[in-house]
């Protein structure tokens, strides 16, 4: 701002002229506060995409990336577990809508929440489990945060807790299960384009592991990858 002042005239006159220039479209052009705000808005509230185009595209500066498999946007969606090799043995996939979210090395288990005497039970492969909506599902999203689900075909079924909590996104060497794979910058570089962010400074009793940074990341600069142009637009995908 100061660099735009005319230093050859009194300061008060420079400030007055600068303000006039800002509101004169012939000098500064027309700008939109709404457009400026939305382009730089990147909340964790994924549901906000239903209402408006309010954030950057996947490969653009300020886009957010996460390591945990499920978010609040997945509440009331159906998760299915399957054997990756279709032989009933490990590893196992966790999918929503036919899209693999992660692959785990042991049989997923469910347990009655807040019951010290409860015994974990194996999930039934091929059965749909609806993610239950709870207040902590909305606020607590991290690797290991509590995820509750119930048998989707039984509306009166109890919500059970996924043992181990929200799993980390991991497809190992099975890249063929992913529709898109984007190579992200190294967050540990000396001048990283991808930085770790930590939204919360509190711990929750519902988390099965302590929350810590490195569960979510923010791009500080645009990245140029050939796949970027073919990625789904989060502004239009529900």
C-alpha positions as a printed NumPy array, in Angstrom:
array([[  0.   ,   0.   ,   0.   ],
       [  2.745,   2.479,   1.008],
       [  4.607,   1.726,  -2.208],
       [  1.618,   3.113,  -4.122],
       [  1.733,   6.492,  -2.364],
       [  3.047,   9.529,  -4.147],
       [  5.953,  10.499,  -1.908],
       [  6.321,  13.83 ,  -3.691],
       [  3.211,  15.174,  -1.955],
       [  2.071,  15.348,   1.679],
       [  1.124,  12.012,   3.266],
       [ -2.497,  12.971,   3.916],
       [ -2.904,  13.905,   0.264],
       [ -1.315,  10.598,  -0.822],
       [ -3.709,   8.625,   1.369],
       [ -6.693,  10.572,   0.047],
       [ -5.654,   9.981,  -3.56 ],
       [ -5.018,   6.266,  -2.914],
       [ -8.531,   5.832,  -1.481],
       [-10.06 ,   7.626,  -4.458],
       [ -8.111,   5.369,  -6.832],
       [ -9.376,   2.261,  -5.072],
       [-13.027,   3.178,  -5.676],
       [-12.455,   4.437,  -9.218],
       [-13.018,   1.499, -11.627],
       [-11.153,   3.392, -14.361],
       [ -8.038,   3.287, -12.177],
       [ -8.236,   0.062, -10.204],
       [-10.773,  -1.911, -12.211],
       [-13.751,  -3.789, -10.826],
       [-13.141,  -6.461,  -8.214],
       [-15.435,  -8.74 ,  -6.255],
       [-15.007,  -9.192,  -2.533],
       [-17.108, -12.368,  -2.728],
       [-14.872, -13.863,  -5.41 ],
       [-11.713, -12.877,  -3.508],
       [-13.069, -14.332,  -0.272],
       [-14.269, -17.611,  -1.749],
       [-11.065, -18.27 ,  -3.625],
       [ -9.156, -18.043,  -0.344],
       [-11.679, -19.839,   1.816],
       [-10.694, -23.406,   2.683],
       [-12.693, -24.634,   5.685],
       [-12.851, -28.222,   6.811],
       [-16.628, -27.983,   6.362],
       [-16.806, -30.13 ,   3.24 ],
       [-20.6  , -29.803,   3.211],
       [-20.201, -26.128,   2.304],
       [-19.504, -27.285,  -1.254],
       [-23.204, -28.129,  -1.512],
       [-24.137, -24.464,  -1.224],
       [-21.505, -22.556,  -3.127],
       [-18.279, -22.629,  -5.072],
       [-16.072, -21.539,  -2.228],
       [-12.646, -23.078,  -2.41 ],
       [ -9.618, -23.788,  -4.566],
       [ -9.439, -26.68 ,  -6.995],
       [ -7.385, -29.757,  -5.971],
       [ -4.047, -28.681,  -7.446],
       [ -4.42 , -25.009,  -6.601],
       [ -2.861, -22.99 ,  -3.811],
       [ -4.74 , -23.294,  -0.494],
       [ -6.335, -26.639,  -1.348],
       [ -6.432, -29.024,   1.619],
       [ -5.413, -32.676,   1.669],
       [ -5.986, -35.249,   4.39 ],
       [ -4.548, -38.565,   5.503],
       [ -7.668, -39.981,   7.204],
       [-10.034, -42.094,   5.125],
       [-13.432, -40.753,   6.227],
       [-14.727, -37.229,   6.835],
       [-17.944, -35.702,   8.125],
       [-19.146, -35.563,   4.527],
       [-19.34 , -39.363,   4.639],
       [-21.913, -39.406,   7.449],
       [-24.874, -41.629,   6.529],
       [-22.999, -43.049,   3.551],
       [-22.469, -46.795,   3.267],
       [-19.064, -48.433,   3.748],
       [-18.352, -51.922,   2.433],
       [-15.45 , -54.178,   3.358],
       [-13.989, -56.632,   0.878],
       [-10.979, -58.853,   0.366],
       [ -8.66 , -57.114,  -2.079],
       [ -7.806, -60.394,  -3.804],
       [-11.365, -61.759,  -3.618],
       [-10.239, -64.78 ,  -1.601],
       [-11.582, -63.759,   1.79 ],
       [ -8.082, -63.121,   3.118],
       [ -6.128, -59.964,   3.882],
       [ -5.606, -57.268,   2.78 ],
       [ -9.059, -55.697,   2.93 ],
       [-10.526, -52.662,   1.226],
       [-12.863, -50.079,   2.73 ],
       [-15.007, -48.484,   0.048],
       [-17.829, -45.979,  -0.366],
       [-19.85 , -45.963,  -3.559],
       [-17.437, -48.41 ,  -5.154],
       [-14.46 , -46.115,  -4.524],
       [-11.719, -47.575,  -2.336],
       [-10.866, -45.206,   0.517],
       [ -8.102, -47.293,   2.055],
       [ -6.641, -50.776,   2.355],
       [ -5.958, -52.389,   5.732],
       [ -3.884, -55.425,   6.61 ],
       [ -6.262, -57.11 ,   9.042],
       [ -9.965, -57.894,   9.174],
       [-11.911, -54.732,  10.171],
       [-13.619, -55.14 ,  13.523],
       [-16.535, -53.388,  15.208],
       [-17.243, -53.05 ,  18.927],
       [-19.985, -51.646,  21.141],
       [-18.803, -48.149,  22.126],
       [-18.238, -47.148,  25.762],
       [-18.6  , -50.719,  27.009],
       [-15.528, -52.048,  28.799],
       [-16.821, -55.624,  28.602],
       [-17.596, -55.537,  24.895],
       [-15.839, -57.993,  22.607],
       [-14.82 , -56.902,  19.067],
       [-16.534, -58.692,  16.219],
       [-15.33 , -59.052,  12.665],
       [-17.105, -56.998,  10.041],
       [-19.035, -59.048,   7.504],
       [-17.443, -58.818,   4.074],
       [-19.808, -57.507,   1.437],
       [-22.256, -56.107,   3.978],
       [-22.996, -52.4  ,   3.832],
       [-22.384, -50.375,   7.   ],
       [-23.852, -46.904,   7.301],
       [-21.647, -44.313,   8.989],
       [-23.606, -42.937,  11.943],
       [-23.861, -39.189,  12.421],
       [-22.757, -37.962,  15.837],
       [-21.603, -34.577,  17.091],
       [-18.057, -35.858,  17.554],
       [-18.036, -37.137,  13.955],
       [-18.419, -33.524,  12.871],
       [-15.77 , -31.977,  15.103],
       [-13.232, -34.765,  15.444],
       [-11.694, -35.773,  12.161],
       [ -8.25 , -37.273,  12.38 ],
       [ -6.456, -40.583,  12.046],
       [ -7.787, -42.694,  14.895],
       [-10.829, -40.541,  15.653],
       [-13.952, -42.507,  16.503],
       [-16.058, -43.733,  13.585],
       [-19.443, -45.305,  14.325],
       [-21.339, -47.435,  11.834],
       [-24.283, -49.809,  11.699],
       [-25.674, -52.44 ,   9.34 ],
       [-27.265, -50.33 ,   6.614],
       [-30.051, -52.804,   5.883],
       [-31.323, -52.605,   9.486],
       [-32.538, -49.09 ,  10.413],
       [-32.881, -50.081,  14.07 ],
       [-29.378, -51.546,  14.346],
       [-27.05 , -50.146,  16.992],
       [-24.104, -47.998,  15.949],
       [-20.813, -49.784,  16.578],
       [-17.339, -48.314,  16.8  ],
       [-14.724, -49.203,  14.197],
       [-11.781, -50.676,  16.097],
       [ -8.751, -48.47 ,  15.58 ],
       [-10.862, -45.488,  14.618],
       [-10.645, -43.557,  11.379],
       [ -7.972, -45.361,   9.311],
       [ -5.174, -43.699,   7.393],
       [ -5.464, -43.524,   3.627],
       [ -3.175, -46.258,   2.337],
       [ -3.384, -48.234,  -0.891],
       [  0.146, -49.626,  -0.709],
       [  1.246, -50.97 ,  -4.072],
       [ -2.338, -51.472,  -5.263],
       [ -2.489, -48.3  ,  -7.322],
       [ -4.964, -49.85 ,  -9.751],
       [ -7.749, -49.478,  -7.146],
       [ -7.485, -45.666,  -7.281],
       [ -9.249, -43.548,  -9.89 ],
       [ -6.74 , -40.729,  -9.484],
       [ -3.292, -40.454,  -7.914],
       [ -1.674, -37.044,  -7.463],
       [  1.971, -36.741,  -6.536],
       [  2.152, -34.107,  -3.787],
       [  5.23 , -32.067,  -2.843],
       [  7.413, -33.19 ,   0.043],
       [  6.093, -31.505,   3.233],
       [  9.536, -31.902,   4.827],
       [ 11.367, -29.886,   2.168],
       [ 13.247, -26.779,   3.265],
       [ 10.724, -24.514,   1.531],
       [  7.701, -26.803,   1.244],
       [  4.772, -26.232,  -1.066],
       [  2.771, -28.578,   1.169],
       [  2.579, -27.744,   4.865],
       [  1.034, -29.575,   7.796],
       [ -1.876, -27.859,   9.494],
       [ -3.488, -28.592,  12.839],
       [ -6.946, -27.132,  13.395],
       [ -7.447, -28.175,  17.006],
       [ -5.365, -27.777,  20.126],
       [ -7.488, -30.004,  22.321],
       [ -7.664, -33.745,  22.857],
       [-10.893, -35.676,  22.679],
       [-11.92 , -38.597,  24.837],
       [-13.361, -40.201,  21.726],
       [-10.09 , -40.462,  19.864],
       [ -8.438, -43.846,  20.063],
       [ -5.064, -42.243,  19.418],
       [ -3.831, -38.815,  20.394],
       [ -4.488, -36.181,  17.768],
       [ -1.356, -34.674,  16.33 ],
       [ -0.377, -32.605,  13.303],
       [  0.337, -34.184,   9.915],
       [ -3.22 , -35.459,   9.469],
       [ -4.093, -32.563,   7.145],
       [ -2.042, -30.487,   4.732],
       [ -2.324, -27.229,   2.842],
       [ -0.828, -26.391,  -0.539],
       [  0.977, -23.041,  -0.372],
       [  1.523, -22.883,  -4.134],
       [ -0.138, -24.26 ,  -7.24 ],
       [  1.22 , -27.592,  -8.434],
       [  1.477, -28.598, -12.061],
       [  0.641, -32.243, -12.647],
       [ -0.729, -33.726, -15.855],
       [ -3.579, -35.348, -13.951],
       [ -4.75 , -32.069, -12.38 ],
       [ -6.974, -31.123, -15.31 ],
       [ -8.883, -34.416, -15.091],
       [ -9.538, -34.383, -11.345],
       [-13.181, -34.05 , -10.222],
       [-14.262, -30.541,  -9.252],
       [-15.163, -30.545,  -5.531],
       [-17.455, -27.573,  -6.174],
       [-19.807, -29.786,  -8.174],
       [-19.31 , -33.24 ,  -6.602],
       [-21.69 , -34.012,  -3.738]])
